[in-house]
mmCIF file of C-alpha atoms in Angstrom:
data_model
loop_
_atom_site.group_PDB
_atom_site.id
_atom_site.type_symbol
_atom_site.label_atom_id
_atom_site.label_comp_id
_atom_site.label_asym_id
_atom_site.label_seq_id
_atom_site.Cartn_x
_atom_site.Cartn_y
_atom_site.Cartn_z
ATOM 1 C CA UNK A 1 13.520 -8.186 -138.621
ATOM 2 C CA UNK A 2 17.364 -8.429 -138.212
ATOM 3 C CA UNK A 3 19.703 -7.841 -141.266
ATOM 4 C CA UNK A 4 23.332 -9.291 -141.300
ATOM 5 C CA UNK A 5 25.770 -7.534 -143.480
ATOM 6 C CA UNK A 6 28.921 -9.141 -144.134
ATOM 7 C CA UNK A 7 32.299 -7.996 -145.645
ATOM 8 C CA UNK A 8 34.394 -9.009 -147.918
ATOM 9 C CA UNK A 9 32.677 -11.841 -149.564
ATOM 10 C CA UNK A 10 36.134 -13.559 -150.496
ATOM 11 C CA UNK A 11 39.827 -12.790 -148.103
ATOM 12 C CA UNK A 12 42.833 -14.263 -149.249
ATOM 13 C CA UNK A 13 45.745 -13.800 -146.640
ATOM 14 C CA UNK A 14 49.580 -15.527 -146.551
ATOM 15 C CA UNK A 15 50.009 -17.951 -144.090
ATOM 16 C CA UNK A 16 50.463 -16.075 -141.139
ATOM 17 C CA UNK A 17 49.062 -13.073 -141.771
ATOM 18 C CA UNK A 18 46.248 -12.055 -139.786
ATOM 19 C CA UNK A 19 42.421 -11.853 -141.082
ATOM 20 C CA UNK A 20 39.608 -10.278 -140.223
ATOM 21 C CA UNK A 21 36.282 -10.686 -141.116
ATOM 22 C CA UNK A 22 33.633 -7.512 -140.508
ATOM 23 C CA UNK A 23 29.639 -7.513 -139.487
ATOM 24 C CA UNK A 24 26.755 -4.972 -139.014
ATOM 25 C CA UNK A 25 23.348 -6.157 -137.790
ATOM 26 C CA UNK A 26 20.444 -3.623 -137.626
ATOM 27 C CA UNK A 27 18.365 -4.855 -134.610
ATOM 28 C CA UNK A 28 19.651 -2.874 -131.395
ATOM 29 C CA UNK A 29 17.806 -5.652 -129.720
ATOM 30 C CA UNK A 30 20.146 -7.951 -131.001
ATOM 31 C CA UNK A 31 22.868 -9.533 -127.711
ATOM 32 C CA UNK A 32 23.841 -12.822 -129.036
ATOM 33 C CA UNK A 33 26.916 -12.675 -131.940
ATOM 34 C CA UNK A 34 28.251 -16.476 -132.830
ATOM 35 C CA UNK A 35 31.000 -17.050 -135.592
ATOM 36 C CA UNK A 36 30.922 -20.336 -137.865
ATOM 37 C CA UNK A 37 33.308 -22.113 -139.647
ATOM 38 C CA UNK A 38 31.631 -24.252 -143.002
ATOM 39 C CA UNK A 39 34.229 -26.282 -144.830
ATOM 40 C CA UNK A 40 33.322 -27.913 -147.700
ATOM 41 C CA UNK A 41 30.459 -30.598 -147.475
ATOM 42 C CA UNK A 42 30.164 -30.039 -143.684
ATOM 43 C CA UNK A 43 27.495 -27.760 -142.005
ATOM 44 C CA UNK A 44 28.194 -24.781 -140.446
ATOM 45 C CA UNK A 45 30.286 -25.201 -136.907
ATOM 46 C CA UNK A 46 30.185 -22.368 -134.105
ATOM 47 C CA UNK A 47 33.957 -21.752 -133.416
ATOM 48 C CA UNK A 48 33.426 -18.447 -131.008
ATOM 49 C CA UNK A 49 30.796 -16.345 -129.675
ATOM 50 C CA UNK A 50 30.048 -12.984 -127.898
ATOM 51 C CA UNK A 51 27.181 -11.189 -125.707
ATOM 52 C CA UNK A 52 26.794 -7.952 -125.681
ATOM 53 C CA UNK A 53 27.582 -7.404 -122.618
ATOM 54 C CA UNK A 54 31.477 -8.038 -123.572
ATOM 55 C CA UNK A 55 33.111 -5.730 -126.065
ATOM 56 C CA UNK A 56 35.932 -8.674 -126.520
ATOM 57 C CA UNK A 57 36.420 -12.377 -126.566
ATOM 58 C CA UNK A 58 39.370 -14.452 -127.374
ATOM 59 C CA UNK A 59 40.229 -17.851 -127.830
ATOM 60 C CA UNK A 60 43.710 -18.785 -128.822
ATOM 61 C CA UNK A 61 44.447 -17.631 -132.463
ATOM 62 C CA UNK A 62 40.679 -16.143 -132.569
ATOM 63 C CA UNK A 63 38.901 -13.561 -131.280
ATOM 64 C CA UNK A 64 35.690 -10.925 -131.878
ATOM 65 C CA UNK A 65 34.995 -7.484 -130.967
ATOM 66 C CA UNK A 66 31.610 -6.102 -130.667
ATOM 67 C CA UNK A 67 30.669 -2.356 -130.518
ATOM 68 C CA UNK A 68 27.349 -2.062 -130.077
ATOM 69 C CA UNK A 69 26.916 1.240 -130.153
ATOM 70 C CA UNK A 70 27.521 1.321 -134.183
ATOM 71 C CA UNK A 71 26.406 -2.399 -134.517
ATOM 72 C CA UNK A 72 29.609 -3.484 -135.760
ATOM 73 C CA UNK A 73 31.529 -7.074 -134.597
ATOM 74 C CA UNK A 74 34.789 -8.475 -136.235
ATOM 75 C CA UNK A 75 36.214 -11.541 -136.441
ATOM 76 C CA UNK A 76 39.819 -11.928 -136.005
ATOM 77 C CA UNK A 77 42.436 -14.487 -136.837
ATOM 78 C CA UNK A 78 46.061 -14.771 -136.511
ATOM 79 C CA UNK A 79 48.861 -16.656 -137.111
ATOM 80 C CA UNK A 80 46.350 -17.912 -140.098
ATOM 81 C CA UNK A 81 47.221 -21.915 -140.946
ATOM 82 C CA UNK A 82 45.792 -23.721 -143.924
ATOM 83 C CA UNK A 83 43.334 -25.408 -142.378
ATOM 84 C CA UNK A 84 41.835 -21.837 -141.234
ATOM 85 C CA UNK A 85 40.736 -22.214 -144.931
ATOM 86 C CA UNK A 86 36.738 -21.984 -145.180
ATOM 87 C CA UNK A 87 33.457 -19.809 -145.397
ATOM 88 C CA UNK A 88 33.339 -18.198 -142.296
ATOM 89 C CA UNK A 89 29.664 -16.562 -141.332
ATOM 90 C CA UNK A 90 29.032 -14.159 -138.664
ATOM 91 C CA UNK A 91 25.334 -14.427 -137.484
ATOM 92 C CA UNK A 92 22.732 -12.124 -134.628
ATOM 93 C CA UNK A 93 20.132 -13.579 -131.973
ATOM 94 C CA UNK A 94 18.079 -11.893 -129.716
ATOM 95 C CA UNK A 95 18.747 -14.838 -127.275
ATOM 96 C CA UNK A 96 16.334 -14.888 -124.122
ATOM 97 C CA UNK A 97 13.681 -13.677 -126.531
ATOM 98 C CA UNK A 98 13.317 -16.952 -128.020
ATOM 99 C CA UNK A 99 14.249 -15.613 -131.438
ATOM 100 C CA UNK A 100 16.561 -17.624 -134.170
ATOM 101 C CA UNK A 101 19.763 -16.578 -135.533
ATOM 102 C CA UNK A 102 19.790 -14.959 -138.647
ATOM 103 C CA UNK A 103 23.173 -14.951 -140.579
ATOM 104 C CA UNK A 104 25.862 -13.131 -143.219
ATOM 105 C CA UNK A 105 26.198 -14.483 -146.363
ATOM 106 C CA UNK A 106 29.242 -15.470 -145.751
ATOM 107 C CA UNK A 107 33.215 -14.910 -146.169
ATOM 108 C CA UNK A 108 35.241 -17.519 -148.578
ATOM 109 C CA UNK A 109 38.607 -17.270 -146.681
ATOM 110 C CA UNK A 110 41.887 -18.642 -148.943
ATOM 111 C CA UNK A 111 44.860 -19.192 -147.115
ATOM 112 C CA UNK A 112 47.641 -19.006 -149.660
ATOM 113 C CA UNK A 113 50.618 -20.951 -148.904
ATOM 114 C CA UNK B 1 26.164 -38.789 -128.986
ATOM 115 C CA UNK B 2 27.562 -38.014 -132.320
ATOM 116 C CA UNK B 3 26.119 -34.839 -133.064
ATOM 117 C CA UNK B 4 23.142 -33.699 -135.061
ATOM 118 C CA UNK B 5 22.164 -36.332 -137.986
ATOM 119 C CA UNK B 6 20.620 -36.110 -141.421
ATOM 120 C CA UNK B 7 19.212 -38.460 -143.557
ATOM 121 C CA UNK B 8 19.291 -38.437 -146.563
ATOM 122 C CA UNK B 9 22.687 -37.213 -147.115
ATOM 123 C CA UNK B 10 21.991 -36.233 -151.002
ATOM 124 C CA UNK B 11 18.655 -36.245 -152.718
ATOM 125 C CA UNK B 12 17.763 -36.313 -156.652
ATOM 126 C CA UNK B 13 14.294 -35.886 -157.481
ATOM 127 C CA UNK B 14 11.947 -34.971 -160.343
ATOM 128 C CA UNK B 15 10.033 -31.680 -159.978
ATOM 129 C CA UNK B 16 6.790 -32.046 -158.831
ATOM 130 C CA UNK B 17 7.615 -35.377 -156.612
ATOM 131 C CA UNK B 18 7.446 -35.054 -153.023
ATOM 132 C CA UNK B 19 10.486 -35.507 -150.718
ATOM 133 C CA UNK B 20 11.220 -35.811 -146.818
ATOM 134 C CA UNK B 21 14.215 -35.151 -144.826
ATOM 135 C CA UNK B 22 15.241 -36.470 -141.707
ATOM 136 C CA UNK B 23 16.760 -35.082 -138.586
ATOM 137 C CA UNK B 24 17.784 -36.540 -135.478
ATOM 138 C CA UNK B 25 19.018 -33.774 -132.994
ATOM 139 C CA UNK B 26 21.597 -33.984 -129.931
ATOM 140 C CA UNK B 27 19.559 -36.395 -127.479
ATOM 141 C CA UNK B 28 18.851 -34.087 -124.656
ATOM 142 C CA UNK B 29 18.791 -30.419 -126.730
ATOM 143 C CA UNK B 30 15.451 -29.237 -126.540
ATOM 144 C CA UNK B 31 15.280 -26.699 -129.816
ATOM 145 C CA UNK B 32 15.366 -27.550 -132.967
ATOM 146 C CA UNK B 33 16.032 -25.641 -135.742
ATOM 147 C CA UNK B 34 15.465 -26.065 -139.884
ATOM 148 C CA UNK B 35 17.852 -23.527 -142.311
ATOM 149 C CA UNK B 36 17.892 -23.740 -146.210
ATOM 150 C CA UNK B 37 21.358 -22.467 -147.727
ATOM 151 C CA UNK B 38 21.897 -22.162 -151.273
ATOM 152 C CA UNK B 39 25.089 -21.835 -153.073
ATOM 153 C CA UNK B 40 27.379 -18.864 -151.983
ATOM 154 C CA UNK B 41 24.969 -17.503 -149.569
ATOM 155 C CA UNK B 42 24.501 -17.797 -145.586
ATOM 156 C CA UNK B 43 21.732 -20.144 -144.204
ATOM 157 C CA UNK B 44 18.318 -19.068 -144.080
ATOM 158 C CA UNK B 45 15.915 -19.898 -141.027
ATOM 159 C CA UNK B 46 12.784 -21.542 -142.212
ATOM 160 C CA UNK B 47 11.431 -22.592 -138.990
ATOM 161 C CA UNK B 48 12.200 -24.001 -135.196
ATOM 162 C CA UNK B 49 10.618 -26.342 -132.972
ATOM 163 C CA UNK B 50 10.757 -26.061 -128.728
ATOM 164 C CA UNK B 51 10.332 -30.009 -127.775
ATOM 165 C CA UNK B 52 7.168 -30.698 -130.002
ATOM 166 C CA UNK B 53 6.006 -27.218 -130.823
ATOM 167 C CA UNK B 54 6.550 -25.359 -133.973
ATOM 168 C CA UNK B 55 7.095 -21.974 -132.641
ATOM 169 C CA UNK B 56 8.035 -20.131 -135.639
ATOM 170 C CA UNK B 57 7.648 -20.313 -139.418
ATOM 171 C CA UNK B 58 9.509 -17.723 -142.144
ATOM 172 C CA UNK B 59 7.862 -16.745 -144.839
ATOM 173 C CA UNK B 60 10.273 -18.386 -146.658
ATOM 174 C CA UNK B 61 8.318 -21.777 -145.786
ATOM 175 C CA UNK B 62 5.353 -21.521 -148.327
ATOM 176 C CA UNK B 63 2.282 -24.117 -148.567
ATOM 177 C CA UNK B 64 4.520 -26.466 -149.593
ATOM 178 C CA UNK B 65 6.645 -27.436 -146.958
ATOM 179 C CA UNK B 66 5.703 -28.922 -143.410
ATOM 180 C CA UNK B 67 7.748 -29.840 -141.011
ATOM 181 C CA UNK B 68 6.900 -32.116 -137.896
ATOM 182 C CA UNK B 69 8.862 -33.383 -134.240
ATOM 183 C CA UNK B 70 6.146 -35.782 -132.549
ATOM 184 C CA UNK B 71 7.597 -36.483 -129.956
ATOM 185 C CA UNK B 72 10.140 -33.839 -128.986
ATOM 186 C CA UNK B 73 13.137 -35.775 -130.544
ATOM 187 C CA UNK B 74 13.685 -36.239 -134.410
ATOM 188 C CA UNK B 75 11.548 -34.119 -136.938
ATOM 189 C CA UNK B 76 10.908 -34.489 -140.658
ATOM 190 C CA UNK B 77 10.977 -31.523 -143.100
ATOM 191 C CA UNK B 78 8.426 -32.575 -146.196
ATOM 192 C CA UNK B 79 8.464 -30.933 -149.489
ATOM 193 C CA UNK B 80 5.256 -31.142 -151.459
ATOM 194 C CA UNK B 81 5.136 -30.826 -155.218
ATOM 195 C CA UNK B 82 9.109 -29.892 -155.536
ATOM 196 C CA UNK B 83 10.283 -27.068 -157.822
ATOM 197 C CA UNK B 84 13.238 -26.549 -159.203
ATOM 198 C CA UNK B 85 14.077 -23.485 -157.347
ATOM 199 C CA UNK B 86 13.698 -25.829 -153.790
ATOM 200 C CA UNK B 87 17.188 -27.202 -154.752
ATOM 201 C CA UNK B 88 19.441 -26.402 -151.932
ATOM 202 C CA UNK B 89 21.349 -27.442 -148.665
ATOM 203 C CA UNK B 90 18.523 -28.112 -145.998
ATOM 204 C CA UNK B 91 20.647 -28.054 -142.484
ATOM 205 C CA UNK B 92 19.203 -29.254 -139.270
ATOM 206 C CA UNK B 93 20.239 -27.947 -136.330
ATOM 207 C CA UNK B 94 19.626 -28.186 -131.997
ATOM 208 C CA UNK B 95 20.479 -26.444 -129.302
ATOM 209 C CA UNK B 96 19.867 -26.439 -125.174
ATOM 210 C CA UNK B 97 17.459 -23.266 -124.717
ATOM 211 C CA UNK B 98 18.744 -23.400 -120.924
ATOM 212 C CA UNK B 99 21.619 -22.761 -119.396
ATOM 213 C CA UNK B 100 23.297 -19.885 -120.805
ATOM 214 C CA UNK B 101 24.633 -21.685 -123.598
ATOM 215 C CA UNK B 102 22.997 -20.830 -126.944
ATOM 216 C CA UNK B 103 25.177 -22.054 -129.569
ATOM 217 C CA UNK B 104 23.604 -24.061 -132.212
ATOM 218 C CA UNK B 105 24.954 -27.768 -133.203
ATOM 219 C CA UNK B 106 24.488 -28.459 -136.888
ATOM 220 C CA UNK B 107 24.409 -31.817 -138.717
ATOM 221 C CA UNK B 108 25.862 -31.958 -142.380
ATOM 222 C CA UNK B 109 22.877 -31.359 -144.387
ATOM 223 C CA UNK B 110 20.610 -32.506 -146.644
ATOM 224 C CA UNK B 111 21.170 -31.739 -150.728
ATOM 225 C CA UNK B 112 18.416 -31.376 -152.582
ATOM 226 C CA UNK B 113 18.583 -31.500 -156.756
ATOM 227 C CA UNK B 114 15.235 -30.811 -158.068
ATOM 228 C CA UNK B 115 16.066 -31.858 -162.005
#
């Protein structure tokens, strides 16, 4: 089945530094890459999402990159504020195949002030 | 619609009681999803319903634990005989398997403290 590796567990970045957030999956079949944002108490909310048929995807101060040929995808903030503080998970689906999404364990990001 | 609800919101029980959790998905999302996250790690699938059928089951999901959706709308999540190594954040979650769009909706959780 699909693995999710995520790095680094814990990112702390000044406010308004950049950050960015790195993922390998094993399952070539794999074509569906979402991002979540889980602050504390809250579940998990998607905040940005690729295909594989795009290599890049932005939305304001976010974006991803996917390279499928070495299974890699990064998440990418900018301008970070403190309210970009959270656990951030990256997560693989082989959508259309009716399959779940499995996820990273997860990246504590600390936006210091 | 406000989202993906679950009831309890925080659970304390004695090992070896039984417990059910409650989830009421977006209204007209079809898929429904269960995950168990404990602390400091990502959320693990455990199983997903399509309307009223259980599709898929992890391994994860011993004897132990059913889950039901009767009618295509809310489903339960029972834990039999709880163990102290249950204790975790069970998340519900539903998505629209149509569309295009597959992003999954998740409701706050469920805690569970097996003492």
């Amino acid at each position: 089945g699909e693995n999710v590796e995520q790095h680094p567990s814990t990112l702390s970045v000044q406010e308004g530094d950049s950050a960015v957030i790195k993922c390998t999956y094993s399952d070539s079949a794999s074509n569906y890459f979402p991002w979540y944002k889980q602050e504390l108490g809250k579940g998990p909310q998607l905040i940005i999402d690729i295909r594989s048929n795009v290599g890049e995807k932005k939305d304001q101060r976010i974006a991803v990159t996917l390279n499928k040929t070495a299974k890699h995808f990064s998440l990418h903030i900018t301008e970070t504020q403190p309210e970009d503080s959270a656990v951030y998970f990256c997560a693989a689906s082989r959508m259309n195949r009716d399959d779940k999404i499995i996820f990273g364990k997860g990246t504590r990001l600390h936006i210091l002030p | 619609d406000t989202g993906v609800s679950q009831d309890p919101r925080h659970k304390i029980t004695k090992r070896g009681q039984n417990v059910t959790f409650r989830c009421d998905p977006i209204s007209e999302h079809n898929r429904l999803y269960w995950y168990r996250q404990t602390l400091g790690q990502g959320p693990e699938f455990l199983t997903y319903f399509q309307n009223e059928a259980q599709l898929e089951k992890s391994r994860l999901l011993s004897d132990r634990f059913s889950a039901e959706r009767p009618k295509g709308s809310f489903s339960t999540l029972e834990i039999q005989r709880t163990e102290q190594g249950d204790s975790a954040m069970y998340l519900c979650a539903s998505s629209l398997s149509q569309g295009g769009n597959y992003g999954y909706t998740f409701g706050s959780g469920t805690r569970l403290t097996v003492v």
